């Protein structure tokens, strides 16, 4: 149905008091304002008649059903003026008038409805007023002066009896709705035509038919407690009245009709309008005239049941909102109380209520403010509201339907304020809250609010104090508060975030208890490299959402790991209006991104280093364009994962249901082997729980992480347990995450694990592959199961070499064979082995075995692309072996085609210095048209500068023809190794080939290789953010101390660059938890003399351990995280619930460096007091980060504990130094 504007008419000289409209005869409309005006709509809008200005502006003006009478009354008027039409004609209307007196203000008037067909009915007028009486007026003789006479005066208060006969009813408010006799009779007829009822329902229908046969008007009376009483008004207007013509026909209680209980009697106003739907049910529209509209519906038989019934009327919808554009939304920490603010200085407090599967926002209180609001917060479980204005802060009580101001305090007029932050209570009784007002220049004004007991609703005191303090920051930095949900997390460090337009982020703790000079504590800082930010929204667990100046890209930054999790670009017409974080019960975040007409919800998921997928994925898209064409002004999260959206004057609440056809829904069904009905709904909380739950120990990512953490034997043991479990598995059975074992078996020493895994053979691995081919393993997708099969095959291939190969080589071969197994089944495309595994191969002492194994993988026909895939020429340390393999590559490149082209191997033989071999190959290439010219060039002596120059000119000519590799060959002829390496690295883009040529030509210590590493490889590591590449480059340069530091610090902090690294270089993919395994191997085993091994300081090691713990937890490998930090054994047995630690945590398998390092200083607590604890507490100095009582004295440091041999024993850090760093 579409509505089109027909005409516009403005009567009464632009009168703004128009309040009433009523249709009369066809094409005739009555408008009421400061006067009454009768208009004709037949041919445009024409004024037929206008009364003289009335004493009061019209509130109600209504035609009777035959348009012969008009009833009108003004605002706060006790008189109803009745207009009787004397003459009907265009432009000649005449009216006679009379008055109906009432004792108090008239609240509503209603004529009996229009009859059907040719049926004639007398005009009946119903009036209600503030004395809770219903009066019925009937028409008198046309020749009488009194137009209407009072027929009945019905007191509505006793119509609803008190709960007990002896106690008076405390509920005095009444509202009434009238059902005309004809409408009631039609509804009863429709009800009886429906399907055959049971015996009880048939009795009710027969009773309703008996009532309807008397043609009564039905009066339904409601009170402010949700009670209803129905009365039949028979023979209204009859000349002769029977004895009983007002009969009670029904009673109900616990209805969804709630009036304002805090208004004085006579000051509230409720109006009801009823209508019958096609099925015979009764629907009632209730207007409270305080901004609320309720739509109620119920079955007629249930409503008029003679026995009292409850919930006979259901609340189908509740329409309420603002009269101005909604600008701000906020909620309390639980999300069950919502606060909205509009442009006309109106604030409304809402309560979130759940009715079965339907959620609704019910208005609780409204506040009329006198000035604009900058920020607002709900306090004391949503019982009070704190408003921040330009020059003051006010506190309002929102218990009642009309909020009242209880306190206010003025602010410093010299500061520009922009936000509020709630701090912890300074008192043990929790009756006081300290609120900070954030201002310009990093200033904060602290205000203390004191509240009474829980049973009281009054404000006891509201004292204030001012405190302006800085953060050692510039005036351009802005401070924003953390969301309340994140702030209430007891493990959350900091309650505010400062950011600058240069991209610097600082996580702060605003402490009201400190002195004025130390009111801020810097917990963490991060340089994002993102400039000119338009929106910054801090979230839980160190996450921050950042929007650039174009508002078309947002980035999720992880301050704990100093990297970004996700970045998303949108088209230019999709501008981001706002971001909002939601903290789910399991401490994981959900981000809602608001556009003009859409809201996209992103959920967090585990880090996945095998597929490199983004740790954030789109779960739901909400399109408000289906409901309104107004843009979104603000969004906020409510309880149960619902999201509230404000657009214009409207507020919508949506459930974040996952679309049935989305990839997330398919992933959920695939992972859980779901048997849910196709129409079953899936909410964001469910999908988020699946995406972030801990991984079973047989998951391929967990197995790979176990291999990278130097536990190959443990990985083999896990696969053996899985094979034993699948022997007796049937579809539908449950497979435990730990395969029925205690999680502690994953943390045993490698020797013990090796003893248990001696029974593993190649046959057992093949058996497990066969089981995986024929079984759908729970909690694994098809892709993950295929990846697991590749891992099983890889471990089977390296198992026979376990006794003859070292730990580093075993790890490299396992990943190498897994890569090829994944390649064979199409899980990924050809690339090169990650630099992580190249570093492991570099440290291996079994490189001959590695060389043989990788060569056999290519059946002895390894080409350069294959060698590049293995990274062989990056990890081979022996120069002679390097040259030998390079010569093999040269022969294979020459014989790879039937024509045997010498150009394919020219670079290799010239790098090896074997020009004569190359000449022999050219002699046999008689088919090649370049043979003659090339033979003549090769016959020359290139020690002569003349021929060097000629070779160099040929090289540049070949570069012009884009034959880069062949051009590098001529640079080698010209003895220009640096130029040859340069064109290979820059023009050809093959950094591995450039390094291989440099190493083959001049060894591992040549100046060209060193220059290549310093000017090309290290800058590439900075651009990519690759810690593994930077560590490898430093190790090749012999700078092992920097190689170790590169495992912890980003490359851009170690390599001097003129330009900052790109944002992509700060990805979470460069934060690998296996970095710490590499460090421990270098520190403890890579050097013959441990004292010469490079080490980090204990402070840096501590930060390294905590970073690895966080990464393992984000990967879903909580057990591996607990291997570094282990809780008490009763908690370890419940590894899944390890996030709820209540006992001290102890470092388990980590030994801090204490010898051979310039940083190693120990105390009675084991680790340097300025190192092991300072970083953990995230402080800027020792005095701020460590409790004085916890720092050992000088005497204590001299009295270190000793073991039985008399040697000093280094203990682990105290529990307090690690508890806050787990981010659990």
PDB file of N, CA, C and O in Angstrom, residues 1162-1166 1194-1203 1206-1211:
ATOM      1  N   UNK A1162      70.944 -11.323  39.809  1.00  0.00           N
ATOM      2  CA  UNK A1162      69.946 -12.077  40.551  1.00  0.00           C
ATOM      3  C   UNK A1162      69.769 -11.512  41.937  1.00  0.00           C
ATOM      4  O   UNK A1162      70.638 -10.844  42.492  1.00  0.00           O
ATOM      5  N   UNK A1163      68.610 -11.822  42.494  1.00  0.00           N
ATOM      6  CA  UNK A1163      68.290 -11.432  43.851  1.00  0.00           C
ATOM      7  C   UNK A1163      67.730 -12.640  44.569  1.00  0.00           C
ATOM      8  O   UNK A1163      67.734 -13.754  44.056  1.00  0.00           O
ATOM      9  N   UNK A1164      67.237 -12.421  45.746  1.00  0.00           N
ATOM     10  CA  UNK A1164      66.654 -13.526  46.506  1.00  0.00           C
ATOM     11  C   UNK A1164      65.435 -14.092  45.820  1.00  0.00           C
ATOM     12  O   UNK A1164      65.075 -15.239  46.015  1.00  0.00           O
ATOM     13  N   UNK A1165      64.778 -13.298  45.005  1.00  0.00           N
ATOM     14  CA  UNK A1165      63.622 -13.786  44.255  1.00  0.00           C
ATOM     15  C   UNK A1165      64.013 -14.354  42.905  1.00  0.00           C
ATOM     16  O   UNK A1165      63.164 -14.647  42.090  1.00  0.00           O
ATOM     17  N   UNK A1166      65.289 -14.472  42.603  1.00  0.00           N
ATOM     18  CA  UNK A1166      65.731 -15.125  41.380  1.00  0.00           C
ATOM     19  C   UNK A1166      66.078 -14.155  40.284  1.00  0.00           C
ATOM     20  O   UNK A1166      67.202 -14.094  39.847  1.00  0.00           O
ATOM     21  N   UNK A1194      69.142  -4.993  49.727  1.00  0.00           N
ATOM     22  CA  UNK A1194      70.504  -5.347  49.334  1.00  0.00           C
ATOM     23  C   UNK A1194      71.016  -6.533  50.117  1.00  0.00           C
ATOM     24  O   UNK A1194      71.732  -7.388  49.608  1.00  0.00           O
ATOM     25  N   UNK A1195      70.635  -6.597  51.397  1.00  0.00           N
ATOM     26  CA  UNK A1195      71.079  -7.725  52.215  1.00  0.00           C
ATOM     27  C   UNK A1195      70.489  -9.016  51.703  1.00  0.00           C
ATOM     28  O   UNK A1195      71.136 -10.052  51.701  1.00  0.00           O
ATOM     29  N   UNK A1196      69.261  -8.947  51.271  1.00  0.00           N
ATOM     30  CA  UNK A1196      68.621 -10.161  50.783  1.00  0.00           C
ATOM     31  C   UNK A1196      69.266 -10.651  49.505  1.00  0.00           C
ATOM     32  O   UNK A1196      69.380 -11.848  49.265  1.00  0.00           O
ATOM     33  N   UNK A1197      69.692  -9.704  48.664  1.00  0.00           N
ATOM     34  CA  UNK A1197      70.314 -10.126  47.400  1.00  0.00           C
ATOM     35  C   UNK A1197      71.641 -10.819  47.638  1.00  0.00           C
ATOM     36  O   UNK A1197      72.088 -11.632  46.843  1.00  0.00           O
ATOM     37  N   UNK A1198      72.325 -10.504  48.730  1.00  0.00           N
ATOM     38  CA  UNK A1198      73.588 -11.152  49.022  1.00  0.00           C
ATOM     39  C   UNK A1198      73.384 -12.530  49.624  1.00  0.00           C
ATOM     40  O   UNK A1198      74.273 -13.367  49.605  1.00  0.00           O
ATOM     41  N   UNK A1199      72.202 -12.744  50.175  1.00  0.00           N
ATOM     42  CA  UNK A1199      71.916 -14.018  50.847  1.00  0.00           C
ATOM     43  C   UNK A1199      71.105 -14.926  49.970  1.00  0.00           C
ATOM     44  O   UNK A1199      70.049 -15.422  50.358  1.00  0.00           O
ATOM     45  N   UNK A1200      71.529 -15.113  48.717  1.00  0.00           N
ATOM     46  CA  UNK A1200      70.819 -15.993  47.807  1.00  0.00           C
ATOM     47  C   UNK A1200      70.896 -17.415  48.314  1.00  0.00           C
ATOM     48  O   UNK A1200      71.865 -17.839  48.933  1.00  0.00           O
ATOM     49  N   UNK A1201      69.815 -18.159  47.997  1.00  0.00           N
ATOM     50  CA  UNK A1201      69.745 -19.528  48.465  1.00  0.00           C
ATOM     51  C   UNK A1201      70.786 -20.394  47.779  1.00  0.00           C
ATOM     52  O   UNK A1201      71.187 -20.151  46.656  1.00  0.00           O
ATOM     53  N   UNK A1202      71.190 -21.483  48.443  1.00  0.00           N
ATOM     54  CA  UNK A1202      72.156 -22.404  47.894  1.00  0.00           C
ATOM     55  C   UNK A1202      71.618 -23.817  47.984  1.00  0.00           C
ATOM     56  O   UNK A1202      70.855 -24.154  48.873  1.00  0.00           O
ATOM     57  N   UNK A1203      72.050 -24.659  47.038  1.00  0.00           N
ATOM     58  CA  UNK A1203      71.639 -26.044  47.077  1.00  0.00           C
ATOM     59  C   UNK A1203      72.649 -26.846  47.866  1.00  0.00           C
ATOM     60  O   UNK A1203      73.524 -26.310  48.558  1.00  0.00           O
ATOM     61  N   UNK A1206      76.305 -26.201  47.384  1.00  0.00           N
ATOM     62  CA  UNK A1206      76.796 -24.887  47.738  1.00  0.00           C
ATOM     63  C   UNK A1206      76.682 -23.860  46.649  1.00  0.00           C
ATOM     64  O   UNK A1206      77.073 -22.713  46.824  1.00  0.00           O
ATOM     65  N   UNK A1207      76.164 -24.258  45.481  1.00  0.00           N
ATOM     66  CA  UNK A1207      75.996 -23.316  44.386  1.00  0.00           C
ATOM     67  C   UNK A1207      74.719 -22.527  44.554  1.00  0.00           C
ATOM     68  O   UNK A1207      73.744 -23.010  45.110  1.00  0.00           O
ATOM     69  N   UNK A1208      74.734 -21.344  44.011  1.00  0.00           N
ATOM     70  CA  UNK A1208      73.539 -20.505  44.081  1.00  0.00           C
ATOM     71  C   UNK A1208      72.445 -21.057  43.201  1.00  0.00           C
ATOM     72  O   UNK A1208      72.697 -21.535  42.105  1.00  0.00           O
ATOM     73  N   UNK A1209      71.236 -20.956  43.676  1.00  0.00           N
ATOM     74  CA  UNK A1209      70.072 -21.440  42.937  1.00  0.00           C
ATOM     75  C   UNK A1209      69.211 -20.246  42.580  1.00  0.00           C
ATOM     76  O   UNK A1209      68.875 -19.437  43.443  1.00  0.00           O
ATOM     77  N   UNK A1210      68.860 -20.141  41.324  1.00  0.00           N
ATOM     78  CA  UNK A1210      68.021 -19.037  40.860  1.00  0.00           C
ATOM     79  C   UNK A1210      66.568 -19.458  40.936  1.00  0.00           C
ATOM     80  O   UNK A1210      66.167 -20.438  40.307  1.00  0.00           O
ATOM     81  N   UNK A1211      65.781 -18.746  41.709  1.00  0.00           N
ATOM     82  CA  UNK A1211      64.355 -19.055  41.821  1.00  0.00           C
ATOM     83  C   UNK A1211      63.577 -18.309  40.756  1.00  0.00           C
ATOM     84  O   UNK A1211      64.071 -17.399  40.107  1.00  0.00           O
TER      85      UNK A1211
END
